[in-house]
Amino acid sequence: MEMLLKNANVYYGGQFSEQDVIVSDGKISAVGRDLFSPSAISFDFKGFTIFPGFVDVHVHLREPGFFYKETIKSGTLASAAGGYTDVCSMPNLNPCPDTFEHLKEQLDIIENDAVIHVHPFGTITKGQKGEELSDMKEMKDFVIGYSDDGRGVQSEEMMLSAMEKAKSLNKIISAHCEDNNLLYGGYIHDGEYAKLNGHKGICSESEWGPIKRDIELIKKTGCKYHVCHISTKESVALIREAKAQGVDITCETGPHYLTMNDMMLKDEGRFKMNPPIRSEEDRLALIEGIKDGTIDVIATDHAPHSAEEKSKGLEKSLMGVVGIETAFAVCYTKLVKTGIITLEKLTELLNVNAKKRFGIGGEIKVGENANLTVFDLNEEYTVESKNFKSLGKATPFEGEKLYGKCKLTLCDGKIVYNELKI
């Protein structure tokens, strides 16, 4: 089907302007004003905004192994509903992708069930145990990079070996930075809320300490290195300094870290994630990090669990919240509409920078695959997790009023999410 999307506010050439877009044979065949095609079905998108499909470099699709939490089908449908056309799936699965044989189980499900592009990570170590490198070379042509997400690589020697191997393969290490020796049984931020309510805290150094260690290893190896879900002011400062020194490092943070602080917590599982929501001082440092380019990417760390697993309060619930269906609206409402960043900057954080670093995702340009999403930025809605496409329902934004509703998502020209009855 050839489609003519008319009169939309389109992210084109690095800025927003009113344009028409023609999609033909899965590709963008024309962008401009007053376009016409006799064979195209025309849609007037006046008042709507068209973005390149968003890219999330950190999601948990839970399959194989934990399909009761999420499946590749449900997770990619949720992603499409959030405006995403490319996601990178994390490897804490069963079996975890530490060999090609194990990875192939996931690749086969992706081939059969995914409605958008899924780019899996292979593990850094066998079984994510931190003791022996995974079969990195065997997997290299089929993975976006390597991560032991959910667990930090505790050994400096093991991380050095992993970086050397990744460097030789021209692949990226995407690191979950967490020092187990500094956790002390904590499960939320070691801050004011924990002290007032008698909870065990996770100190900030458990995150920034491994980042500091790994920066020195990047200098030795020249490895491409990306830091997952940073949450502390010290992490921002370390990465900012490393970038100034020319270190090949990028990083991400999540919508919840940018818009919440630990005094907003409730003793409910939907507020528990790793790393935890931290102090207002940390949040403000993260804001400065996205404004000055220290933080490259907003990623959701979409981490679904069953209702039972998230029903045990802050102490006993499993770590992880869902976020891919609300990410854009949260950031647009709380960061763009408030004047903290521009809509162009948010687009960079959700698409452009991930494309630069990981080589995935597209842009609205003639000849590119038609990976794009249409939003009504003026539509206000209330977050109701019962309506999520994801099997996971634990969101810290439950009940909040947000602006920015996804109306349509195309992946390679195919409609994968549709609120417009097209």
Short mmCIF file of C-alpha atoms in Angstrom, two decimals:
data_model
loop_
_atom_site.label_atom_id
_atom_site.label_comp_id
_atom_site.label_asym_id
_atom_site.label_seq_id
_atom_site.Cartn_x
_atom_site.Cartn_y
_atom_site.Cartn_z
CA MET A 1 0.00 0.00 0.00
CA GLU A 2 1.27 3.45 -0.93
CA MET A 3 0.46 6.10 1.69
CA LEU A 4 0.57 9.88 1.52
CA LEU A 5 0.85 11.44 4.98
CA LYS A 6 -0.05 15.11 4.50
CA ASN A 7 0.42 18.31 6.49
CA ALA A 8 2.17 16.82 9.53
CA ASN A 9 4.86 18.43 11.67
CA VAL A 10 7.75 16.20 10.57
CA TYR A 11 11.23 15.72 12.03
CA TYR A 12 13.17 16.24 8.81
CA GLY A 13 16.73 17.37 8.36
CA GLY A 14 17.26 17.76 12.10
CA GLN A 15 14.28 20.02 12.75
CA PHE A 16 10.49 20.05 12.73
CA SER A 17 8.58 21.56 9.82
CA GLU A 18 5.30 20.98 8.03
CA GLN A 19 5.87 18.35 5.36
CA ASP A 20 4.14 15.60 3.41
CA VAL A 21 5.63 12.11 3.39
CA ILE A 22 4.99 9.39 0.81
CA VAL A 23 5.58 5.77 1.84
CA SER A 24 5.84 3.26 -0.98
CA ASP A 25 7.01 -0.37 -0.99
CA GLY A 26 8.13 -0.09 2.61
CA LYS A 27 10.33 2.94 2.00
CA ILE A 28 10.08 6.71 2.17
CA SER A 29 9.80 7.74 -1.47
CA ALA A 30 9.24 11.48 -1.07
CA VAL A 31 9.30 14.24 1.54
CA GLY A 32 8.16 17.77 0.73
CA ARG A 33 5.30 20.23 0.54
CA ASP A 34 2.11 19.75 -1.51
CA LEU A 35 3.03 16.25 -2.64
CA PHE A 36 0.61 14.19 -4.72
CA SER A 37 0.53 10.60 -5.89
CA PRO A 38 -2.44 9.21 -7.82
CA SER A 39 -1.78 5.70 -6.49
CA ALA A 40 -1.42 6.66 -2.82
CA ILE A 41 -4.06 6.56 -0.11
CA SER A 42 -3.99 10.04 1.39
CA PHE A 43 -4.27 10.88 5.09
CA ASP A 44 -4.45 14.42 6.44
CA PHE A 45 -2.23 14.54 9.53
CA LYS A 46 -2.65 18.24 10.21
CA GLY A 47 -1.98 18.79 13.92
CA PHE A 48 -0.02 15.54 14.26
CA THR A 49 3.75 15.12 14.61
CA ILE A 50 5.78 12.48 12.75
CA PHE A 51 9.02 11.24 14.28
CA PRO A 52 11.49 8.67 13.03
CA GLY A 53 10.71 5.43 14.86
CA PHE A 54 12.15 5.56 18.36
CA VAL A 55 15.07 3.33 19.36
CA ASP A 56 15.37 1.75 22.81
CA VAL A 57 18.81 0.28 23.46
CA HIS A 58 17.73 -1.41 26.70
CA VAL A 59 14.63 -3.59 27.00
CA HIS A 60 13.81 -6.94 28.58
CA LEU A 61 11.63 -9.13 26.39
CA ARG A 62 11.95 -12.14 28.75
CA GLU A 63 11.85 -14.81 26.06
CA PRO A 64 13.12 -17.52 26.01
CA GLY A 65 12.74 -18.60 29.62
CA PHE A 66 10.34 -16.18 31.29
CA PHE A 67 7.39 -15.87 28.92
CA TYR A 68 4.97 -15.45 31.84
CA LYS A 69 6.53 -11.99 32.40
CA GLU A 70 6.63 -10.93 28.73
CA THR A 71 6.98 -12.48 25.30
CA ILE A 72 8.74 -11.15 22.26
CA LYS A 73 5.29 -10.74 20.68
CA SER A 74 3.78 -8.80 23.59
CA GLY A 75 6.95 -6.79 24.20
CA THR A 76 7.29 -5.69 20.58
CA LEU A 77 3.57 -4.85 20.37
CA ALA A 78 4.07 -2.69 23.47
CA SER A 79 7.11 -1.10 21.85
CA ALA A 80 5.15 -0.26 18.71
CA ALA A 81 2.41 1.28 20.86
CA GLY A 82 5.08 3.52 22.38
CA GLY A 83 6.37 4.63 18.98
CA TYR A 84 9.41 2.33 18.86
CA THR A 85 10.58 0.52 15.75
CA ASP A 86 13.94 -0.75 17.05
CA VAL A 87 14.78 -2.24 20.44
CA CYS A 88 17.84 -3.96 21.90
CA SER A 89 16.93 -6.96 24.02
CA MET A 90 18.90 -7.78 27.14
CA PRO A 91 20.37 -11.26 27.68
CA ASN A 92 19.22 -12.27 31.17
CA LEU A 93 17.21 -15.13 29.71
CA ASN A 94 17.07 -18.92 29.98
CA PRO A 95 19.12 -20.04 28.23
CA CYS A 96 21.09 -16.82 28.22
CA PRO A 97 22.74 -16.05 24.88
CA ASP A 98 26.31 -16.95 25.76
CA THR A 99 26.79 -19.27 22.75
CA PHE A 100 25.38 -19.14 19.26
CA GLU A 101 23.31 -22.24 20.00
CA HIS A 102 21.63 -20.48 22.93
CA LEU A 103 21.29 -17.23 21.01
CA LYS A 104 19.56 -19.01 18.14
CA GLU A 105 16.60 -19.90 20.36
CA GLN A 106 15.95 -16.19 20.77
CA LEU A 107 16.66 -15.37 17.13
CA ASP A 108 14.08 -17.93 15.99
CA ILE A 109 11.38 -16.42 18.22
CA ILE A 110 12.27 -12.93 17.01
CA GLU A 111 11.98 -14.10 13.41
CA ASN A 112 8.54 -15.61 14.03
CA ASP A 113 6.93 -13.21 16.52
CA ALA A 114 8.51 -9.75 16.59
CA VAL A 115 6.48 -6.95 14.97
CA ILE A 116 9.40 -4.48 15.03
CA HIS A 117 13.19 -4.81 14.77
CA VAL A 118 14.79 -6.58 17.75
CA HIS A 119 18.58 -6.49 18.16
CA PRO A 120 19.73 -8.93 20.86
CA PHE A 121 22.72 -8.51 23.13
CA GLY A 122 24.92 -11.50 23.79
CA THR A 123 26.31 -11.96 27.26
CA ILE A 124 29.78 -10.86 28.30
CA THR A 125 30.37 -13.99 30.38
CA LYS A 126 29.15 -17.58 30.34
CA GLY A 127 25.90 -17.82 32.24
CA GLN A 128 26.42 -14.18 33.30
CA LYS A 129 28.52 -15.60 36.14
CA GLY A 130 31.52 -13.36 35.56
CA GLU A 131 33.96 -16.26 35.47
CA GLU A 132 34.57 -17.04 31.78
CA LEU A 133 34.00 -15.05 28.60
CA SER A 134 31.04 -16.00 26.44
CA ASP A 135 31.53 -17.20 22.88
CA MET A 136 31.75 -13.58 21.74
CA LYS A 137 33.33 -14.24 18.34
CA GLU A 138 30.80 -16.95 17.46
CA MET A 139 27.90 -14.57 18.15
CA LYS A 140 29.34 -11.33 16.78
CA ASP A 141 27.41 -11.18 13.50
CA PHE A 142 24.08 -11.75 15.23
CA VAL A 143 24.25 -9.45 18.28
CA ILE A 144 24.28 -5.68 18.73
CA GLY A 145 26.95 -5.99 21.42
CA TYR A 146 27.65 -7.68 24.75
CA SER A 147 26.15 -7.12 28.18
CA ASP A 148 25.70 -8.98 31.45
CA ASP A 149 22.81 -6.66 32.27
CA GLY A 150 21.23 -7.43 35.60
CA ARG A 151 24.68 -8.18 36.96
CA GLY A 152 27.86 -6.17 37.04
CA VAL A 153 31.14 -7.74 35.95
CA GLN A 154 32.85 -7.79 39.33
CA SER A 155 36.38 -8.72 38.23
CA GLU A 156 38.57 -6.02 36.71
CA GLU A 157 40.57 -8.71 34.94
CA MET A 158 37.45 -10.23 33.40
CA MET A 159 36.21 -6.85 32.18
CA LEU A 160 39.63 -6.10 30.71
CA SER A 161 39.54 -9.39 28.80
CA ALA A 162 36.00 -8.68 27.61
CA MET A 163 36.97 -5.22 26.37
CA GLU A 164 40.01 -6.56 24.54
CA LYS A 165 37.87 -9.19 22.84
CA ALA A 166 35.09 -6.74 21.98
CA LYS A 167 37.66 -4.33 20.57
CA SER A 168 39.07 -7.05 18.32
CA LEU A 169 35.53 -7.78 17.07
CA ASN A 170 34.61 -4.09 16.69
CA LYS A 171 31.62 -4.56 18.99
CA ILE A 172 30.32 -2.54 21.92
CA ILE A 173 30.23 -3.44 25.62
CA SER A 174 27.02 -2.23 27.26
CA ALA A 175 27.73 -2.44 30.97
CA HIS A 176 25.49 -2.80 33.99
CA CYS A 177 27.74 -1.07 36.52
CA GLU A 178 27.17 -2.40 40.02
CA ASP A 179 29.65 -3.37 42.74
CA ASN A 180 28.08 -6.21 44.72
CA ASN A 181 30.41 -5.55 47.65
CA LEU A 182 28.69 -2.22 48.26
CA LEU A 183 25.06 -3.35 48.20
CA TYR A 184 24.69 -4.56 51.83
CA GLY A 185 21.24 -5.94 51.19
CA GLY A 186 19.89 -2.58 50.00
CA TYR A 187 16.91 -2.31 47.68
CA ILE A 188 16.18 1.43 47.31
CA HIS A 189 18.38 4.53 47.25
CA ASP A 190 20.36 5.17 50.41
CA GLY A 191 18.75 8.55 50.93
CA GLU A 192 16.21 10.50 52.92
CA TYR A 193 13.22 8.27 52.15
CA ALA A 194 15.10 5.13 53.23
CA LYS A 195 16.16 6.76 56.49
CA LEU A 196 12.67 8.07 57.28
CA ASN A 197 10.97 4.76 56.54
CA GLY A 198 13.47 2.21 57.80
CA HIS A 199 14.51 0.75 54.44
CA LYS A 200 17.94 -0.61 53.51
CA GLY A 201 19.67 1.66 51.02
CA ILE A 202 21.87 1.15 47.97
CA CYS A 203 24.75 3.61 47.99
CA SER A 204 25.65 5.64 44.91
CA GLU A 205 29.23 4.35 44.85
CA SER A 206 27.97 0.88 43.95
CA GLU A 207 27.22 2.42 40.53
CA TRP A 208 29.87 5.06 39.99
CA GLY A 209 32.74 2.97 41.39
CA PRO A 210 32.63 0.42 38.54
CA ILE A 211 32.21 3.22 36.00
CA LYS A 212 35.39 4.84 37.30
CA ARG A 213 37.19 1.49 37.08
CA ASP A 214 35.98 0.80 33.56
CA ILE A 215 36.94 4.23 32.23
CA GLU A 216 40.55 3.37 32.97
CA LEU A 217 40.12 0.06 31.14
CA ILE A 218 38.65 1.81 28.09
CA LYS A 219 41.74 4.01 28.00
CA LYS A 220 43.88 0.86 27.92
CA THR A 221 41.87 -1.03 25.31
CA GLY A 222 40.12 1.54 23.11
CA CYS A 223 36.95 -0.51 23.43
CA LYS A 224 33.57 1.01 22.51
CA TYR A 225 31.75 1.20 25.84
CA HIS A 226 28.22 2.18 26.82
CA VAL A 227 26.96 2.55 30.40
CA CYS A 228 23.46 1.28 31.15
CA HIS A 229 20.88 3.25 33.16
CA ILE A 230 22.99 5.78 35.05
CA SER A 231 21.28 7.31 38.08
CA THR A 232 23.84 9.27 40.14
CA LYS A 233 25.43 12.70 39.93
CA GLU A 234 28.88 11.12 40.32
CA SER A 235 28.26 8.92 37.25
CA VAL A 236 27.38 12.00 35.20
CA ALA A 237 30.53 13.80 36.33
CA LEU A 238 32.80 10.83 35.59
CA ILE A 239 31.38 10.30 32.11
CA ARG A 240 31.50 14.02 31.32
CA GLU A 241 35.18 14.13 32.25
CA ALA A 242 35.96 10.94 30.32
CA LYS A 243 34.32 12.32 27.19
CA ALA A 244 36.35 15.52 27.53
CA GLN A 245 39.46 13.32 27.54
CA GLY A 246 38.38 11.58 24.32
CA VAL A 247 37.39 8.28 25.90
CA ASP A 248 35.05 6.21 23.67
CA ILE A 249 32.15 6.15 26.14
CA THR A 250 28.42 6.77 25.87
CA CYS A 251 25.61 6.29 28.35
CA GLU A 252 21.87 6.16 28.90
CA THR A 253 19.39 7.05 31.60
CA GLY A 254 15.69 6.34 31.97
CA PRO A 255 12.53 8.46 32.08
CA HIS A 256 11.93 7.62 35.75
CA TYR A 257 15.40 8.82 36.80
CA LEU A 258 14.88 12.11 34.95
CA THR A 259 11.44 12.85 36.38
CA MET A 260 11.33 11.32 39.88
CA ASN A 261 13.28 11.45 43.14
CA ASP A 262 13.35 9.12 46.13
CA MET A 263 10.94 11.26 48.16
CA MET A 264 8.26 10.38 45.60
CA LEU A 265 8.47 6.67 46.45
CA LYS A 266 5.64 4.62 47.92
CA ASP A 267 6.03 1.22 49.52
CA GLU A 268 4.84 -0.50 46.37
CA GLY A 269 6.67 -2.77 43.93
CA ARG A 270 5.98 -0.43 41.03
CA PHE A 271 8.58 1.96 42.45
CA LYS A 272 11.35 -0.63 42.73
CA MET A 273 14.01 -0.83 40.05
CA ASN A 274 17.77 -1.26 39.76
CA PRO A 275 19.46 1.16 39.95
CA PRO A 276 16.96 2.83 42.27
CA ILE A 277 15.32 6.22 41.89
CA ARG A 278 17.74 8.52 43.67
CA SER A 279 17.82 11.99 45.24
CA GLU A 280 16.65 15.28 43.76
CA GLU A 281 20.29 16.33 43.51
CA ASP A 282 20.99 13.27 41.38
CA ARG A 283 17.93 13.93 39.23
CA LEU A 284 19.02 17.49 38.52
CA ALA A 285 22.51 16.27 37.59
CA LEU A 286 20.94 13.85 35.11
CA ILE A 287 18.93 16.71 33.62
CA GLU A 288 22.14 18.68 33.12
CA GLY A 289 23.65 15.56 31.58
CA ILE A 290 21.00 15.29 28.88
CA LYS A 291 21.17 19.03 28.22
CA ASP A 292 24.94 19.18 27.73
CA GLY A 293 25.28 15.90 25.84
CA THR A 294 26.98 13.88 28.58
CA ILE A 295 24.01 11.51 28.50
CA ASP A 296 23.45 10.30 24.95
CA VAL A 297 20.31 8.21 25.09
CA ILE A 298 17.06 7.83 26.98
CA ALA A 299 16.38 4.11 27.34
CA THR A 300 13.49 2.60 29.27
CA ASP A 301 15.04 -0.52 30.84
CA HIS A 302 11.54 -1.93 30.25
CA ALA A 303 11.54 -4.83 32.74
CA PRO A 304 8.21 -6.64 33.09
CA HIS A 305 7.39 -9.04 35.93
CA SER A 306 4.23 -10.83 36.96
CA ALA A 307 1.70 -9.09 39.19
CA GLU A 308 2.57 -11.49 42.03
CA GLU A 309 6.29 -10.73 41.75
CA LYS A 310 5.60 -6.99 42.02
CA SER A 311 3.02 -7.18 44.83
CA LYS A 312 5.39 -7.41 47.79
CA GLY A 313 6.31 -3.81 48.48
CA LEU A 314 9.73 -2.19 48.15
CA GLU A 315 11.65 -4.77 50.15
CA LYS A 316 10.35 -8.03 48.70
CA SER A 317 9.24 -7.24 45.14
CA LEU A 318 11.53 -8.04 42.23
CA MET A 319 13.52 -5.20 40.66
CA GLY A 320 12.18 -3.69 37.46
CA VAL A 321 9.34 -1.61 36.03
CA VAL A 322 7.74 -1.31 32.60
CA GLY A 323 8.10 1.87 30.62
CA ILE A 324 8.17 1.54 26.87
CA GLU A 325 4.54 2.54 26.35
CA THR A 326 4.84 5.70 28.46
CA ALA A 327 8.43 6.81 27.77
CA PHE A 328 7.73 9.44 25.14
CA ALA A 329 4.72 10.92 26.92
CA VAL A 330 6.55 11.10 30.26
CA CYS A 331 9.53 12.87 28.70
CA TYR A 332 7.41 15.14 26.52
CA THR A 333 5.12 16.16 29.38
CA LYS A 334 7.77 16.61 32.07
CA LEU A 335 10.78 17.75 30.04
CA VAL A 336 9.58 19.39 26.81
CA LYS A 337 6.32 21.02 27.84
CA THR A 338 8.08 22.42 30.92
CA GLY A 339 10.79 23.99 28.75
CA ILE A 340 13.69 21.92 30.11
CA ILE A 341 14.62 20.57 26.66
CA THR A 342 13.32 21.05 23.14
CA LEU A 343 11.34 18.53 21.11
CA GLU A 344 14.36 18.30 18.78
CA LYS A 345 16.58 17.37 21.74
CA LEU A 346 14.13 14.70 22.87
CA THR A 347 14.16 13.25 19.35
CA GLU A 348 17.95 13.07 19.49
CA LEU A 349 17.74 11.22 22.81
CA LEU A 350 15.12 8.76 21.52
CA ASN A 351 16.42 8.16 18.00
CA VAL A 352 19.33 10.12 16.54
CA ASN A 353 22.02 9.39 19.13
CA ALA A 354 21.19 5.69 19.38
CA LYS A 355 21.46 5.47 15.60
CA LYS A 356 24.87 7.13 15.73
CA ARG A 357 26.21 4.88 18.47
CA PHE A 358 24.60 1.51 17.73
CA GLY A 359 23.93 1.83 14.01
CA ILE A 360 20.24 0.96 14.27
CA GLY A 361 17.03 2.85 13.58
CA GLY A 362 16.24 5.11 10.69
CA GLU A 363 15.52 8.67 9.73
CA ILE A 364 12.85 10.37 7.70
CA LYS A 365 14.71 10.66 4.43
CA VAL A 366 14.06 9.59 0.85
CA GLY A 367 15.27 6.03 0.28
CA GLU A 368 15.19 5.04 3.97
CA ASN A 369 12.96 2.27 5.22
CA ALA A 370 9.68 3.72 6.48
CA ASN A 371 10.26 3.41 10.22
CA LEU A 372 8.24 6.23 11.70
CA THR A 373 5.67 7.04 14.32
CA VAL A 374 2.82 9.55 14.47
CA PHE A 375 1.85 11.32 17.70
CA ASP A 376 -0.87 13.71 18.76
CA LEU A 377 1.07 15.95 21.13
CA ASN A 378 -2.08 17.72 22.27
CA GLU A 379 -3.92 14.62 23.42
CA GLU A 380 -3.94 14.20 27.20
CA TYR A 381 -4.51 10.81 28.73
CA THR A 382 -4.28 9.06 32.09
CA VAL A 383 -1.82 6.20 32.49
CA GLU A 384 -3.80 3.02 33.12
CA SER A 385 -1.57 -0.03 33.10
CA LYS A 386 -4.54 -2.34 32.54
CA ASN A 387 -4.55 -1.02 28.97
CA PHE A 388 -0.87 -1.78 28.30
CA LYS A 389 0.06 -4.17 25.51
CA SER A 390 2.89 -5.37 27.75
CA LEU A 391 2.17 -8.27 30.09
CA GLY A 392 3.92 -6.24 32.79
CA LYS A 393 1.80 -3.63 34.55
CA ALA A 394 4.15 -2.21 37.21
CA THR A 395 4.69 1.46 36.36
CA PRO A 396 5.60 4.29 38.73
CA PHE A 397 3.48 6.57 36.51
CA GLU A 398 0.17 4.81 37.16
CA GLY A 399 -2.67 7.35 37.27
CA GLU A 400 -0.63 10.28 35.99
CA LYS A 401 -1.98 12.61 33.31
CA LEU A 402 0.37 12.87 30.35
CA TYR A 403 0.42 14.55 26.95
CA GLY A 404 1.48 12.86 23.72
CA LYS A 405 -0.47 9.89 22.38
CA CYS A 406 0.93 7.50 19.79
CA LYS A 407 -1.57 7.19 16.93
CA LEU A 408 0.32 5.16 14.33
CA THR A 409 3.63 3.32 14.00
CA LEU A 410 5.10 1.98 10.76
CA CYS A 411 7.96 -0.50 10.66
CA ASP A 412 9.44 -0.93 7.19
CA GLY A 413 6.21 0.57 5.89
CA LYS A 414 4.01 -1.98 7.64
CA ILE A 415 1.43 -0.72 10.14
CA VAL A 416 2.39 -2.23 13.50
CA TYR A 417 0.33 0.06 15.74
CA ASN A 418 -2.82 1.84 14.67
CA GLU A 419 -5.23 4.05 16.59
CA LEU A 420 -6.44 5.80 13.47
CA LYS A 421 -8.50 3.00 11.86
CA ILE A 422 -6.28 3.13 8.79
#
